[in-house]
């Protein structure tokens, strides 16, 4: 019996034809990550690799393409959906909106009250309906959930309240909910590529961006925007994704290993990032590279965006998920 092997190589091999080998030959899975070895996403994917090898009961080879060598998360998701070049990776839900209108909502700003609330949502698997829709329409499986970083606004000037925030030119993710909520809070959100944010602030095209500690550190945003307004407007949800077409070609024992490893690696990623988040900010501040600024109008900001969140949930038919999330007591 013959079986197609999974695509290998880097960007030059994106369209290469699969090679036919014997069924018991080692399987090769290609992953992709935007960041370097120190970033929690990279470490989470290495944990996934380690667990698959532990549970599969047969040889499985992994090639993890680091430092955006195969592009950015949006491209990774497209490759996984097409069943070529990238078999697994961590992707922001914002990049899934073409296939699921509700997907970006699970990572929306102002959705979670605090980290305890966020953990309840993860533990009770309230995001399952979105995962099912993404798999059905995009042919990409969400096999685990990493994330847990609290997102704040980094700016080239101090921002401590709603008045100082008014008109702030801030980079946001491409999903419509980010534009709407940041506009409702009085800012002037703009969508540009993630890897262009640093230069845009440096050249005064933007005044600010928003990110969790791991991203601020990895992209060195503190060099151009050292003022961190502690808005705590979002807690990240970063699904570990796996191509459904790749998955269908795997032997059953490897499929089971992938599912189990995805769940466990997601827990590892959440625990790691949520633990390191505050530690990273404290270290950067202690080194004089970043200044944390208390944000005094968080309640007013939440009140301003609440109607937008409710309206958007209705528009994308995510009212049930939104209601169940809000009903949890953290």
Tab-separated table of N, CA and C in Angstrom, residues 144-200:
chain	number	residue	atom	x	y	z
A	144	UNK	N	-5.933	22.754	19.606
A	144	UNK	CA	-5.571	23.196	20.945
A	144	UNK	C	-5.585	24.708	20.990
A	145	UNK	N	-5.584	25.243	22.199
A	145	UNK	CA	-5.641	26.698	22.349
A	145	UNK	C	-4.502	27.179	23.232
A	146	UNK	N	-3.570	27.901	22.618
A	146	UNK	CA	-2.512	28.581	23.361
A	146	UNK	C	-2.970	30.020	23.601
A	147	UNK	N	-2.037	30.889	23.961
A	147	UNK	CA	-2.389	32.276	24.235
A	147	UNK	C	-2.323	32.564	25.725
A	148	UNK	N	-3.091	33.547	26.153
A	148	UNK	CA	-3.105	33.917	27.566
A	148	UNK	C	-2.366	35.205	27.861
A	149	UNK	N	-1.831	35.849	26.804
A	149	UNK	CA	-1.171	37.127	27.008
A	149	UNK	C	-2.188	38.253	27.105
A	150	UNK	N	-2.008	39.141	28.065
A	150	UNK	CA	-2.896	40.287	28.227
A	150	UNK	C	-2.389	41.417	27.338
A	151	UNK	N	-3.254	41.930	26.483
A	151	UNK	CA	-2.850	42.941	25.506
A	151	UNK	C	-3.104	44.342	26.047
A	152	UNK	N	-2.098	45.192	25.844
A	152	UNK	CA	-2.161	46.598	26.225
A	152	UNK	C	-1.727	47.453	25.034
A	153	UNK	N	-1.828	48.756	25.175
A	153	UNK	CA	-1.479	49.672	24.094
A	153	UNK	C	-0.093	50.260	24.341
A	154	UNK	N	0.818	50.024	23.393
A	154	UNK	CA	2.137	50.654	23.464
A	154	UNK	C	2.117	51.886	22.551
A	155	UNK	N	2.648	53.000	23.071
A	155	UNK	CA	2.519	54.274	22.343
A	155	UNK	C	3.800	55.086	22.457
A	156	UNK	N	3.933	56.038	21.531
A	156	UNK	CA	5.116	56.909	21.556
A	156	UNK	C	4.913	58.118	22.454
A	157	UNK	N	3.792	58.124	23.192
A	157	UNK	CA	3.510	59.181	24.165
A	157	UNK	C	2.681	58.577	25.294
A	158	UNK	N	2.687	59.172	26.467
A	158	UNK	CA	1.897	58.627	27.576
A	158	UNK	C	0.397	58.712	27.292
A	159	UNK	N	-0.309	57.639	27.607
A	159	UNK	CA	-1.766	57.585	27.472
A	159	UNK	C	-2.307	56.953	28.751
A	160	UNK	N	-3.054	57.730	29.539
A	160	UNK	CA	-3.516	57.216	30.824
A	160	UNK	C	-5.025	57.277	31.017
A	161	UNK	N	-5.749	57.903	30.062
A	161	UNK	CA	-7.196	58.015	30.211
A	161	UNK	C	-7.848	58.183	28.838
A	162	UNK	N	-9.165	58.258	28.817
A	162	UNK	CA	-9.906	58.338	27.557
A	162	UNK	C	-9.601	59.639	26.811
A	163	UNK	N	-9.408	60.708	27.543
A	163	UNK	CA	-9.130	61.989	26.888
A	163	UNK	C	-7.806	61.933	26.137
A	164	UNK	N	-6.773	61.366	26.755
A	164	UNK	CA	-5.470	61.268	26.103
A	164	UNK	C	-5.467	60.236	24.985
A	165	UNK	N	-6.437	59.338	25.022
A	165	UNK	CA	-6.547	58.298	24.000
A	165	UNK	C	-7.244	58.794	22.739
A	166	UNK	N	-8.008	59.875	22.864
A	166	UNK	CA	-8.834	60.336	21.735
A	166	UNK	C	-7.980	60.631	20.502
A	167	UNK	N	-8.393	60.027	19.373
A	167	UNK	CA	-7.717	60.244	18.106
A	167	UNK	C	-6.401	59.513	17.950
A	168	UNK	N	-6.040	58.657	18.898
A	168	UNK	CA	-4.757	57.952	18.856
A	168	UNK	C	-4.690	57.063	17.615
A	169	UNK	N	-3.673	57.266	16.794
A	169	UNK	CA	-3.487	56.464	15.591
A	169	UNK	C	-2.829	55.139	15.993
A	170	UNK	N	-3.623	54.104	16.080
A	170	UNK	CA	-3.169	52.832	16.632
A	170	UNK	C	-3.402	51.710	15.629
A	171	UNK	N	-2.421	50.836	15.495
A	171	UNK	CA	-2.559	49.679	14.617
A	171	UNK	C	-3.410	48.619	15.309
A	172	UNK	N	-4.391	48.083	14.576
A	172	UNK	CA	-5.223	46.994	15.081
A	172	UNK	C	-5.230	45.851	14.074
A	173	UNK	N	-5.692	44.712	14.522
A	173	UNK	CA	-5.837	43.559	13.640
A	173	UNK	C	-6.942	43.819	12.619
A	174	UNK	N	-6.944	42.992	11.564
A	174	UNK	CA	-7.827	43.257	10.439
A	174	UNK	C	-9.290	42.944	10.640
A	175	UNK	N	-9.649	42.156	11.655
A	175	UNK	CA	-11.055	41.804	11.856
A	175	UNK	C	-11.876	43.057	12.184
A	176	UNK	N	-13.092	43.178	11.628
A	176	UNK	CA	-13.896	44.393	11.814
A	176	UNK	C	-14.146	44.759	13.271
A	177	UNK	N	-14.255	43.771	14.160
A	177	UNK	CA	-14.568	44.072	15.555
A	177	UNK	C	-13.487	44.929	16.201
A	178	UNK	N	-12.228	44.789	15.755
A	178	UNK	CA	-11.153	45.599	16.324
A	178	UNK	C	-11.303	47.062	15.921
A	179	UNK	N	-11.611	47.313	14.659
A	179	UNK	CA	-11.840	48.688	14.223
A	179	UNK	C	-13.006	49.321	14.968
A	180	UNK	N	-14.092	48.588	15.051
A	180	UNK	CA	-15.310	49.158	15.644
A	180	UNK	C	-15.130	49.475	17.121
A	181	UNK	N	-14.544	48.560	17.863
A	181	UNK	CA	-14.409	48.788	19.297
A	181	UNK	C	-13.403	49.900	19.585
A	182	UNK	N	-12.308	49.941	18.856
A	182	UNK	CA	-11.316	50.984	19.105
A	182	UNK	C	-11.852	52.359	18.685
A	183	UNK	N	-12.674	52.404	17.630
A	183	UNK	CA	-13.320	53.663	17.272
A	183	UNK	C	-14.298	54.095	18.360
A	184	UNK	N	-15.054	53.130	18.906
A	184	UNK	CA	-16.009	53.448	19.967
A	184	UNK	C	-15.308	53.992	21.206
A	185	UNK	N	-14.057	53.574	21.422
A	185	UNK	CA	-13.278	54.068	22.560
A	185	UNK	C	-12.601	55.398	22.250
A	186	UNK	N	-12.809	55.926	21.037
A	186	UNK	CA	-12.307	57.251	20.705
A	186	UNK	C	-10.996	57.286	19.949
A	187	UNK	N	-10.443	56.116	19.615
A	187	UNK	CA	-9.167	56.069	18.901
A	187	UNK	C	-9.368	56.100	17.389
A	188	UNK	N	-8.260	56.189	16.648
A	188	UNK	CA	-8.285	56.174	15.188
A	188	UNK	C	-7.539	54.922	14.716
A	189	UNK	N	-8.197	53.766	14.741
A	189	UNK	CA	-7.512	52.509	14.407
A	189	UNK	C	-7.155	52.412	12.934
A	190	UNK	N	-6.019	51.777	12.667
A	190	UNK	CA	-5.571	51.537	11.301
A	190	UNK	C	-5.076	50.105	11.188
A	191	UNK	N	-5.325	49.504	10.037
A	191	UNK	CA	-4.899	48.126	9.793
A	191	UNK	C	-3.693	48.145	8.872
A	192	UNK	N	-2.554	47.674	9.379
A	192	UNK	CA	-1.375	47.473	8.542
A	192	UNK	C	-0.744	46.142	8.943
A	193	UNK	N	0.145	45.636	8.125
A	193	UNK	CA	0.793	44.358	8.411
A	193	UNK	C	1.575	44.443	9.716
A	194	UNK	N	1.573	43.358	10.436
A	194	UNK	CA	2.219	43.301	11.750
A	194	UNK	C	3.699	43.662	11.674
A	195	UNK	N	4.355	43.175	10.625
A	195	UNK	CA	5.795	43.417	10.522
A	195	UNK	C	6.137	44.828	10.042
A	196	UNK	N	5.116	45.662	9.813
A	196	UNK	CA	5.352	47.044	9.410
A	196	UNK	C	5.089	48.036	10.542
A	197	UNK	N	4.637	47.545	11.696
A	197	UNK	CA	4.234	48.428	12.789
A	197	UNK	C	5.412	49.246	13.319
A	198	UNK	N	6.537	48.602	13.528
A	198	UNK	CA	7.711	49.278	14.092
A	198	UNK	C	8.078	50.501	13.241
A	199	UNK	N	8.240	50.298	11.937
A	199	UNK	CA	8.622	51.406	11.058
A	199	UNK	C	7.542	52.477	10.978
A	200	UNK	N	6.272	52.049	11.034
A	200	UNK	CA	5.182	53.021	10.961
A	200	UNK	C	5.186	53.951	12.165
